[in-house]
Amino acid sequence: MKLKADRAAVPYSYLIDNVKVLLIFLVVFNHIIAFNLVKVDIVVRYIWYAITIFHMPAFIFISGYLSKKPQNVMKNVKNLLIPYILGYSLTWYSQIWLGRSVDYEILRPTGTVMWYVLALFVYRLTVEGFGQIRFIVPLSIIFALWAGTRPEFSTFLSASRIVVFFPFFVAGYLWKSEYITAVRRFRQKWLLIPISAVLLWAIPNYMITNEMGVAIFRANHSYKLCGLEDPEGIVIRLLMYLVSFIIIYTMLAIMPDRKLILTYIGRHTMGIYFFHYPIMILMNGLFILQIPALTNVWALLGVSLVFLLVLGSLPVDLAYTGILNLIAFILFKKDKTVKDEGLEEEYDSDDDKYEMLRRKRAIEELAATLETGNEQQKSHTQTIDLDEENGSTDTDRQEGFSQVAGYELDIEEDNMDDMPAEELEEAEREMSLEELIEELEATTRKIKSNDLLESTGNDLDKHL
């Protein structure tokens, strides 16, 4: 029993890696059968529909589960945004090399698999905020169902896919290892297998019988562009959410949580995802996938396994990460600290200088006012007329009247245009915010000291 108690606290690294190996294999296999085999084999078409329902939702769920650390923008740029650009360009060039005319539309990653990388970049930079919202998973599902009715959510920046698959990512982000423990301890967990099997047969059978395309599961377009009416599209998408979550729980419940022969590939899935699709495009364009020996499901299962073994090997992973590190080294400075070069004063405007002069004069007038001490404290209503030497006796509040620190001041607006040039230059030379603050603090300390001495003297008089 103690072994089980300790085991619950251990991260499920082998379990997650094993799930990732299975999912990346399904990704590769699902893509390779889509080129030709699904068109001629009805059984393979059922398999194709069934895999498409859940394989990317489950992959995105695991990605969310592994994205719990605070996200670094530059790290995600290197690991996701740069691979997105490179992967799209590589897929595009593979089409051009085959002599096909394909527009370079990097903001619309259709015809590639790199939309997932772009979506993952967006998810990781936003999930910390969205993850704080209460009931974010059901709310994001409702929003995704509504988004399918709107043509605005399209292939541009994979907006439709980002919205539709976000519930799986945030669900994985909020998923805890304790939940995995609970699922694995569920006594009836093996019932999840026949339930999943029935759903994976019934839904494709309904869709194929009614000639519904698989595009609704890819979430790249609105319901109408997928050939469905809005109510029907909402129901099919709801079924996708239901089936995907059930299968995710099934995999977490029954997948082995120990090191297997192919477990190591779970740490190298990005290189497989990056390279496999351009290679398949080249193989199909060179008619390799149309060789009779490769036109059956068992042969393509073997080819998919070869993809995993080769592209998931350590040399390919080192080459992939090495390219990314080289690009990051060229593009980004190692020291990203922006140093103060002391250019603030050079770019200060005259208005800023005049504003500083006004502040200086206000501080000087405040200091002069505070030095009057007890006489002003007794009256609290006596005002200071700065124009007294000009003979003005108007006691009404003029423009610029303010009340500072409990004292009423009638401050006349300064006209900098009327100041002599020598006086303005002298004022500008002395103008320093730090010096003004120090002057105000010194004056305040002096006044407090005088008040303390006077208060002490009054107490002594009382005692005497």
Coordinates of C-alpha atoms in Angstrom, one line a residue:
M1 CA 0.0 0.0 0.0
K2 CA 2.8 2.3 0.7
L3 CA 4.2 1.8 -2.8
K4 CA 0.9 2.8 -4.3
A5 CA 0.7 5.9 -2.1
D6 CA 4.2 6.9 -3.2
R7 CA 3.4 6.1 -6.8
A8 CA 0.5 8.6 -6.9
A9 CA 2.9 11.5 -6.3
V10 CA 5.2 10.5 -9.2
P11 CA 4.6 12.4 -12.5
Y12 CA 3.1 10.1 -15.1
S13 CA 6.0 10.7 -17.5
Y14 CA 5.9 7.2 -19.1
L15 CA 2.1 7.3 -19.3
I16 CA 2.1 10.6 -21.1
D17 CA 5.0 9.6 -23.4
N18 CA 3.2 6.3 -24.3
V19 CA 0.0 8.3 -25.1
K20 CA 2.0 10.7 -27.3
V21 CA 3.6 7.8 -29.2
L22 CA 0.2 6.3 -30.0
L23 CA -1.3 9.7 -31.0
I24 CA 1.6 10.7 -33.3
F25 CA 1.4 7.2 -34.9
L26 CA -2.3 7.8 -35.6
V27 CA -1.5 11.3 -37.0
V28 CA 1.1 9.8 -39.5
F29 CA -1.1 6.8 -40.4
N30 CA -4.2 9.0 -40.9
H31 CA -2.4 11.3 -43.2
I32 CA -0.8 8.6 -45.3
I33 CA -4.0 6.7 -45.9
A34 CA -5.8 10.0 -46.9
F35 CA -3.8 10.3 -50.1
N36 CA -5.2 7.3 -52.0
L37 CA -6.4 4.4 -49.9
V38 CA -9.6 6.0 -48.4
K39 CA -10.9 6.6 -52.0
V40 CA -10.9 2.9 -52.9
D41 CA -11.3 1.0 -49.6
I42 CA -14.6 1.6 -47.6
V43 CA -13.2 -0.1 -44.5
V44 CA -10.2 2.2 -44.5
R45 CA -12.6 5.1 -44.9
Y46 CA -14.4 4.2 -41.7
I47 CA -11.0 4.0 -39.9
W48 CA -10.1 7.4 -41.4
Y49 CA -13.3 9.0 -40.1
A50 CA -12.9 7.3 -36.7
I51 CA -9.3 8.5 -36.2
T52 CA -10.1 12.0 -37.4
I53 CA -12.7 12.4 -34.7
F54 CA -10.3 12.2 -31.8
H55 CA -6.6 12.1 -32.7
M56 CA -6.0 15.9 -32.8
P57 CA -8.3 16.7 -29.9
A58 CA -6.4 14.2 -27.8
F59 CA -3.0 15.5 -28.9
I60 CA -4.1 19.0 -28.1
F61 CA -5.3 17.9 -24.6
I62 CA -1.9 16.4 -23.9
S63 CA -0.2 19.6 -25.1
G64 CA -2.3 21.5 -22.6
Y65 CA -1.4 19.1 -19.8
L66 CA 2.2 19.7 -20.6
S67 CA 1.9 23.5 -20.7
K68 CA 1.4 24.2 -17.0
K69 CA 4.7 26.1 -16.6
P70 CA 4.7 29.9 -16.9
Q71 CA 5.1 30.6 -20.6
N72 CA 8.1 32.5 -22.0
V73 CA 7.2 34.4 -25.2
M74 CA 10.7 34.2 -26.8
K75 CA 10.9 30.5 -26.0
N76 CA 7.6 29.9 -27.7
V77 CA 8.7 32.0 -30.7
K78 CA 11.7 29.8 -31.1
N79 CA 10.0 26.5 -30.4
L80 CA 6.7 27.1 -32.2
L81 CA 6.5 30.3 -34.4
I82 CA 9.7 29.7 -36.2
P83 CA 8.9 26.0 -36.8
Y84 CA 5.5 27.1 -38.1
I85 CA 7.1 29.3 -40.7
L86 CA 9.7 26.8 -41.6
G87 CA 7.3 23.9 -41.8
Y88 CA 4.8 25.8 -43.9
S89 CA 7.6 26.9 -46.3
L90 CA 8.9 23.3 -46.5
T91 CA 5.5 21.9 -47.3
W92 CA 4.9 24.7 -49.9
Y93 CA 8.3 24.1 -51.5
S94 CA 7.7 20.3 -51.8
Q95 CA 4.6 21.2 -53.9
I96 CA 6.6 23.6 -56.0
W97 CA 9.3 21.0 -56.5
L98 CA 6.7 18.6 -57.9
G99 CA 5.8 21.3 -60.5
R100 CA 2.5 22.3 -58.9
S101 CA 1.3 25.9 -58.8
V102 CA 0.6 26.7 -55.1
D103 CA 0.3 30.2 -53.6
Y104 CA 2.5 31.0 -50.6
E105 CA -0.2 32.0 -48.1
I106 CA 1.5 31.6 -44.7
L107 CA -1.4 33.3 -42.9
R108 CA -3.7 30.5 -44.3
P109 CA -2.0 27.2 -43.4
T110 CA -4.3 25.1 -45.4
G111 CA -2.8 22.1 -47.2
T112 CA -0.3 21.7 -44.4
V113 CA -0.3 20.3 -40.8
M114 CA 1.4 23.3 -39.3
W115 CA -1.9 24.9 -38.2
Y116 CA -1.5 22.9 -34.9
V117 CA 1.9 24.6 -34.2
L118 CA 0.3 28.0 -34.8
A119 CA -2.6 27.1 -32.5
L120 CA -0.3 25.8 -29.8
F121 CA 1.6 29.1 -30.0
V122 CA -1.6 31.1 -29.4
Y123 CA -2.9 28.7 -26.7
R124 CA 0.3 28.9 -24.6
L125 CA 0.3 32.7 -24.7
T126 CA -3.3 33.0 -23.6
V127 CA -4.2 30.0 -21.5
E128 CA -2.9 31.5 -18.2
G129 CA -5.5 34.2 -18.5
F130 CA -8.3 32.1 -19.8
G131 CA -7.5 29.4 -17.3
Q132 CA -8.6 31.7 -14.5
I133 CA -12.1 32.0 -15.9
R134 CA -14.7 29.9 -14.0
F135 CA -16.3 27.2 -16.2
I136 CA -13.9 28.0 -19.0
V137 CA -14.3 24.5 -20.6
P138 CA -18.1 24.5 -21.1
L139 CA -18.0 28.2 -22.0
S140 CA -15.3 27.6 -24.7
I141 CA -17.4 24.7 -26.1
I142 CA -20.5 26.9 -26.4
F143 CA -18.4 29.5 -28.1
A144 CA -16.9 27.0 -30.5
L145 CA -20.4 25.7 -31.4
W146 CA -21.5 29.2 -32.1
A147 CA -18.4 29.9 -34.1
G148 CA -19.3 27.2 -36.6
T149 CA -22.3 29.2 -37.6
R150 CA -20.2 32.2 -38.5
P151 CA -18.2 32.6 -41.7
E152 CA -15.8 35.0 -40.0
F153 CA -14.1 32.0 -38.4
S154 CA -12.2 30.6 -41.4
T155 CA -8.8 29.4 -42.4
F156 CA -7.2 32.8 -41.9
L157 CA -4.6 32.3 -39.1
S158 CA -6.4 29.0 -38.5
A159 CA -9.0 31.0 -36.5
S160 CA -11.7 28.3 -36.8
R161 CA -9.5 25.5 -35.7
I162 CA -8.0 27.5 -32.8
V163 CA -11.4 28.2 -31.5
V164 CA -12.9 24.7 -32.0
F165 CA -10.0 22.9 -30.4
F166 CA -9.3 25.3 -27.6
P167 CA -11.6 23.4 -25.1
F168 CA -9.3 20.4 -25.3
F169 CA -6.2 22.5 -24.6
V170 CA -7.7 24.3 -21.6
A171 CA -9.1 21.0 -20.3
G172 CA -5.6 19.5 -20.4
Y173 CA -4.2 22.6 -18.9
L174 CA -6.6 22.3 -15.9
W175 CA -6.2 18.6 -15.7
K176 CA -4.2 17.4 -12.6
S177 CA -2.2 14.2 -12.0
E178 CA -4.5 13.4 -9.2
Y179 CA -7.3 13.1 -11.8
I180 CA -5.2 10.6 -13.7
T181 CA -4.9 8.6 -10.5
A182 CA -8.6 8.6 -10.0
V183 CA -9.3 7.5 -13.6
R184 CA -6.7 4.7 -13.4
R185 CA -8.3 3.5 -10.1
F186 CA -11.8 3.4 -11.6
R187 CA -12.8 -0.2 -11.3
Q188 CA -15.1 -0.2 -14.4
K189 CA -12.5 1.6 -16.6
W190 CA -12.4 -1.3 -19.0
L191 CA -16.0 -0.5 -19.9
L192 CA -14.7 2.6 -21.6
I193 CA -13.2 0.5 -24.4
P194 CA -16.5 -1.0 -25.8
I195 CA -18.2 2.4 -25.3
S196 CA -15.5 4.1 -27.3
A197 CA -15.6 1.4 -30.0
V198 CA -19.4 1.7 -30.4
L199 CA -19.2 5.4 -30.8
L200 CA -16.3 5.2 -33.2
W201 CA -18.3 2.9 -35.4
A202 CA -21.7 4.5 -35.1
I203 CA -20.7 8.1 -35.9
P204 CA -18.6 7.3 -39.0
N205 CA -21.3 4.9 -40.2
Y206 CA -24.0 7.6 -39.9
M207 CA -21.8 10.2 -41.6
I208 CA -20.7 8.0 -44.5
T209 CA -24.2 6.7 -45.0
N210 CA -25.5 10.2 -45.3
E211 CA -22.6 11.4 -47.4
M212 CA -21.2 13.8 -44.8
G213 CA -17.6 14.9 -45.3
V214 CA -14.9 14.5 -42.7
A215 CA -14.2 18.3 -42.8
I216 CA -16.5 18.9 -39.8
F217 CA -14.0 17.1 -37.6
R218 CA -11.1 19.1 -39.1
A219 CA -12.9 22.3 -37.9
N220 CA -11.4 24.4 -40.7
H221 CA -14.7 25.9 -42.0
S222 CA -18.2 26.8 -40.9
Y223 CA -20.9 24.2 -40.9
K224 CA -22.4 25.4 -44.2
L225 CA -19.0 25.1 -46.0
C226 CA -18.8 21.6 -44.6
G227 CA -22.1 20.8 -46.3
L228 CA -24.2 20.8 -43.1
E229 CA -27.0 23.0 -41.8
D230 CA -26.2 24.8 -38.6
P231 CA -28.3 22.5 -36.2
E232 CA -26.9 19.4 -37.8
G233 CA -23.3 20.8 -37.6
I234 CA -23.8 21.7 -33.9
V235 CA -24.9 18.1 -33.1
I236 CA -22.0 16.5 -35.0
R237 CA -19.5 18.8 -33.3
L238 CA -21.0 18.1 -29.9
L239 CA -20.5 14.4 -30.6
M240 CA -16.9 15.1 -31.5
Y241 CA -16.4 16.7 -28.1
L242 CA -18.1 13.8 -26.3
V243 CA -16.3 11.0 -28.1
S244 CA -12.9 12.8 -27.9
F245 CA -13.1 13.3 -24.1
I246 CA -14.2 9.7 -23.6
I247 CA -11.3 8.4 -25.6
I248 CA -8.9 10.7 -23.8
Y249 CA -10.1 9.3 -20.5
T250 CA -9.8 5.8 -21.9
M251 CA -6.2 6.2 -22.9
L252 CA -5.2 7.8 -19.6
A253 CA -7.0 4.9 -17.8
I254 CA -5.6 1.9 -19.6
M255 CA -2.3 2.9 -21.3
P256 CA 0.7 1.3 -19.6
D257 CA 2.5 3.6 -17.2
R258 CA 5.9 2.0 -17.7
K259 CA 8.8 2.3 -20.1
L260 CA 8.2 0.4 -23.4
I261 CA 10.3 -0.1 -26.5
L262 CA 8.9 3.0 -28.2
T263 CA 8.4 5.2 -25.2
Y264 CA 11.4 7.3 -26.0
I265 CA 9.7 8.5 -29.2
G266 CA 7.2 10.4 -26.9
R267 CA 10.0 13.0 -26.3
H268 CA 10.7 13.5 -30.0
T269 CA 7.2 13.9 -31.5
M270 CA 7.8 17.5 -32.8
G271 CA 10.4 16.4 -35.4
I272 CA 8.0 13.6 -36.6
Y273 CA 5.1 16.1 -36.9
F274 CA 7.4 18.6 -38.7
F275 CA 8.9 16.4 -41.4
H276 CA 6.3 13.6 -42.1
Y277 CA 3.8 15.6 -44.2
P278 CA 6.3 17.1 -46.8
I279 CA 7.8 13.7 -47.2
M280 CA 4.4 12.2 -47.8
I281 CA 3.7 14.9 -50.4
L282 CA 6.9 14.0 -52.2
M283 CA 6.2 10.3 -52.0
N284 CA 2.7 10.7 -53.5
G285 CA 3.9 13.1 -56.2
L286 CA 6.6 10.6 -57.2
F287 CA 3.9 7.9 -57.3
I288 CA 5.6 5.9 -54.5
L289 CA 2.3 5.6 -52.6
Q290 CA 0.6 4.2 -55.7
I291 CA 2.9 1.2 -55.9
P292 CA 0.6 -1.9 -55.7
A293 CA 2.6 -3.2 -52.7
L294 CA 1.7 0.0 -50.8
T295 CA -2.0 0.1 -51.6
N296 CA -3.2 -1.9 -48.7
V297 CA -3.7 -0.9 -45.1
W298 CA -1.1 -3.3 -43.6
A299 CA 1.7 -2.0 -45.8
L300 CA 0.8 1.6 -44.8
L301 CA 0.8 0.6 -41.2
G302 CA 4.4 -0.5 -41.6
V303 CA 5.3 2.6 -43.5
S304 CA 3.9 4.7 -40.7
L305 CA 5.9 2.8 -38.2
V306 CA 9.1 3.4 -40.2
F307 CA 8.2 7.1 -40.2
L308 CA 8.1 7.0 -36.4
L309 CA 11.4 5.1 -36.0
V310 CA 13.3 7.3 -38.4
L311 CA 11.9 10.7 -37.7
G312 CA 11.7 10.0 -34.0
S313 CA 15.3 9.0 -33.8
L314 CA 17.9 10.9 -31.8
P315 CA 19.9 12.1 -34.9
V316 CA 16.8 13.7 -36.5
D317 CA 15.8 15.2 -33.2
L318 CA 19.3 16.7 -32.7
A319 CA 19.2 18.1 -36.3
Y320 CA 15.8 19.6 -35.7
T321 CA 16.7 21.3 -32.4
G322 CA 20.0 22.3 -33.8
I323 CA 18.4 24.2 -36.7
L324 CA 16.1 26.0 -34.3
N325 CA 18.9 26.9 -32.0
L326 CA 21.0 28.3 -34.9
I327 CA 18.1 30.4 -36.1
A328 CA 17.4 31.7 -32.6
F329 CA 21.1 32.5 -32.2
I330 CA 21.1 34.5 -35.4
L331 CA 17.8 36.3 -34.8
F332 CA 17.8 37.1 -31.1
K333 CA 20.3 38.8 -28.8
K334 CA 21.4 36.8 -25.9
D335 CA 21.2 39.8 -23.6
K336 CA 17.7 41.2 -24.0
T337 CA 18.1 43.9 -21.3
V338 CA 17.4 47.4 -22.6
K339 CA 19.9 49.7 -21.0
D340 CA 19.3 53.4 -20.1
E341 CA 21.5 55.5 -22.5
G342 CA 20.6 58.8 -20.9
L343 CA 18.7 60.2 -23.9
E344 CA 15.7 61.5 -22.0
E345 CA 16.9 65.1 -21.7
E346 CA 17.9 65.2 -25.3
Y347 CA 14.3 64.4 -26.4
D348 CA 12.5 66.6 -23.8
S349 CA 10.3 69.1 -25.4
D350 CA 10.1 72.8 -24.4
D351 CA 6.7 72.2 -22.9
D352 CA 8.3 69.7 -20.6
K353 CA 10.8 72.2 -19.5
Y354 CA 8.2 74.9 -18.8
E355 CA 6.2 72.3 -16.9
M356 CA 9.2 71.7 -14.7
L357 CA 9.7 75.4 -14.1
R358 CA 6.1 75.7 -13.0
R359 CA 6.6 72.8 -10.6
K360 CA 9.7 74.4 -9.2
R361 CA 8.0 77.7 -8.6
A362 CA 5.0 76.0 -7.0
I363 CA 7.4 74.2 -4.6
E364 CA 9.2 77.4 -3.8
E365 CA 5.9 79.1 -3.0
L366 CA 4.7 76.2 -1.0
A367 CA 8.0 76.3 1.1
A368 CA 7.6 80.0 1.6
T369 CA 4.0 79.4 2.7
L370 CA 4.9 76.6 5.1
E371 CA 7.6 78.7 6.8
T372 CA 5.0 81.1 8.2
G373 CA 4.3 78.3 10.7
N374 CA 1.8 78.8 13.5
E375 CA 0.1 81.9 12.2
Q376 CA -1.3 80.0 9.2
Q377 CA -2.1 77.0 11.3
K378 CA -4.4 79.0 13.5
S379 CA -6.3 80.7 10.8
H380 CA -6.5 77.9 8.1
T381 CA -8.4 80.4 5.9
Q382 CA -5.8 83.0 5.3
T383 CA -4.8 83.2 1.6
I384 CA -1.6 84.2 0.1
D385 CA -1.8 86.7 -2.7
L386 CA 1.2 86.4 -4.9
D387 CA 0.3 89.6 -6.6
E388 CA 0.5 91.6 -3.4
E389 CA 3.5 93.6 -4.5
N390 CA 1.5 94.7 -7.6
G391 CA -1.2 96.2 -5.3
S392 CA -4.0 93.6 -6.1
T393 CA -6.5 93.3 -3.3
D394 CA -8.9 90.9 -5.0
T395 CA -9.7 88.1 -2.6
D396 CA -11.8 86.1 -5.0
R397 CA -10.3 82.9 -6.3
Q398 CA -8.5 83.6 -9.6
E399 CA -7.3 81.2 -12.3
G400 CA -4.7 78.8 -11.0
F401 CA -6.2 78.7 -7.5
S402 CA -5.4 75.4 -5.7
Q403 CA -5.2 73.9 -2.3
V404 CA -2.0 72.1 -1.4
A405 CA -1.3 70.2 1.8
G406 CA -4.2 71.9 3.6
Y407 CA -3.2 75.5 2.5
E408 CA -5.0 77.6 0.0
L409 CA -2.8 79.0 -2.6
D410 CA -3.7 81.5 -5.3
I411 CA -0.9 80.7 -7.8
E412 CA -0.7 82.9 -10.8
E413 CA -0.1 81.2 -14.1
D414 CA 3.5 81.7 -15.2
N415 CA 4.1 83.3 -18.6
M416 CA 7.4 81.9 -19.8
D417 CA 7.4 84.1 -22.8
D418 CA 7.8 87.2 -20.6
M419 CA 10.8 85.9 -18.6
P420 CA 14.2 87.4 -19.5
A421 CA 16.4 85.1 -21.4
E422 CA 19.1 85.1 -18.7
E423 CA 16.6 84.2 -16.0
L424 CA 15.1 81.4 -18.2
E425 CA 18.5 80.0 -18.9
E426 CA 19.4 80.1 -15.2
A427 CA 16.1 78.4 -14.2
E428 CA 16.7 75.7 -16.9
R429 CA 20.2 75.2 -15.6
E430 CA 18.9 74.6 -12.1
M431 CA 15.9 72.6 -13.2
S432 CA 16.2 69.0 -11.9
L433 CA 13.4 66.9 -10.6
E434 CA 15.6 65.1 -8.2
E435 CA 16.9 68.5 -6.8
L436 CA 13.4 69.8 -6.5
I437 CA 12.3 66.8 -4.5
E438 CA 15.4 67.0 -2.3
E439 CA 14.7 70.7 -1.7
L440 CA 11.1 70.1 -0.8
E441 CA 12.1 67.3 1.6
A442 CA 14.7 69.5 3.3
T443 CA 12.2 72.3 3.7
T444 CA 9.7 69.9 5.2
R445 CA 12.2 68.5 7.7
K446 CA 13.2 72.1 8.7
I447 CA 9.6 73.1 9.3
K448 CA 9.0 69.9 11.3
S449 CA 12.1 70.6 13.4
N450 CA 11.0 74.2 14.1
D451 CA 7.5 73.0 15.1
L452 CA 9.0 70.4 17.4
L453 CA 11.3 73.0 19.1
E454 CA 8.5 75.4 19.5
S455 CA 6.2 72.7 20.9
T456 CA 8.9 71.7 23.3
G457 CA 9.4 75.3 24.3
N458 CA 5.7 75.7 25.0
D459 CA 5.6 72.6 27.2
L460 CA 8.5 73.9 29.2
D461 CA 6.8 77.3 29.6
K462 CA 3.7 75.4 31.0
H463 CA 5.8 73.5 33.5
L464 CA 7.7 76.6 34.6

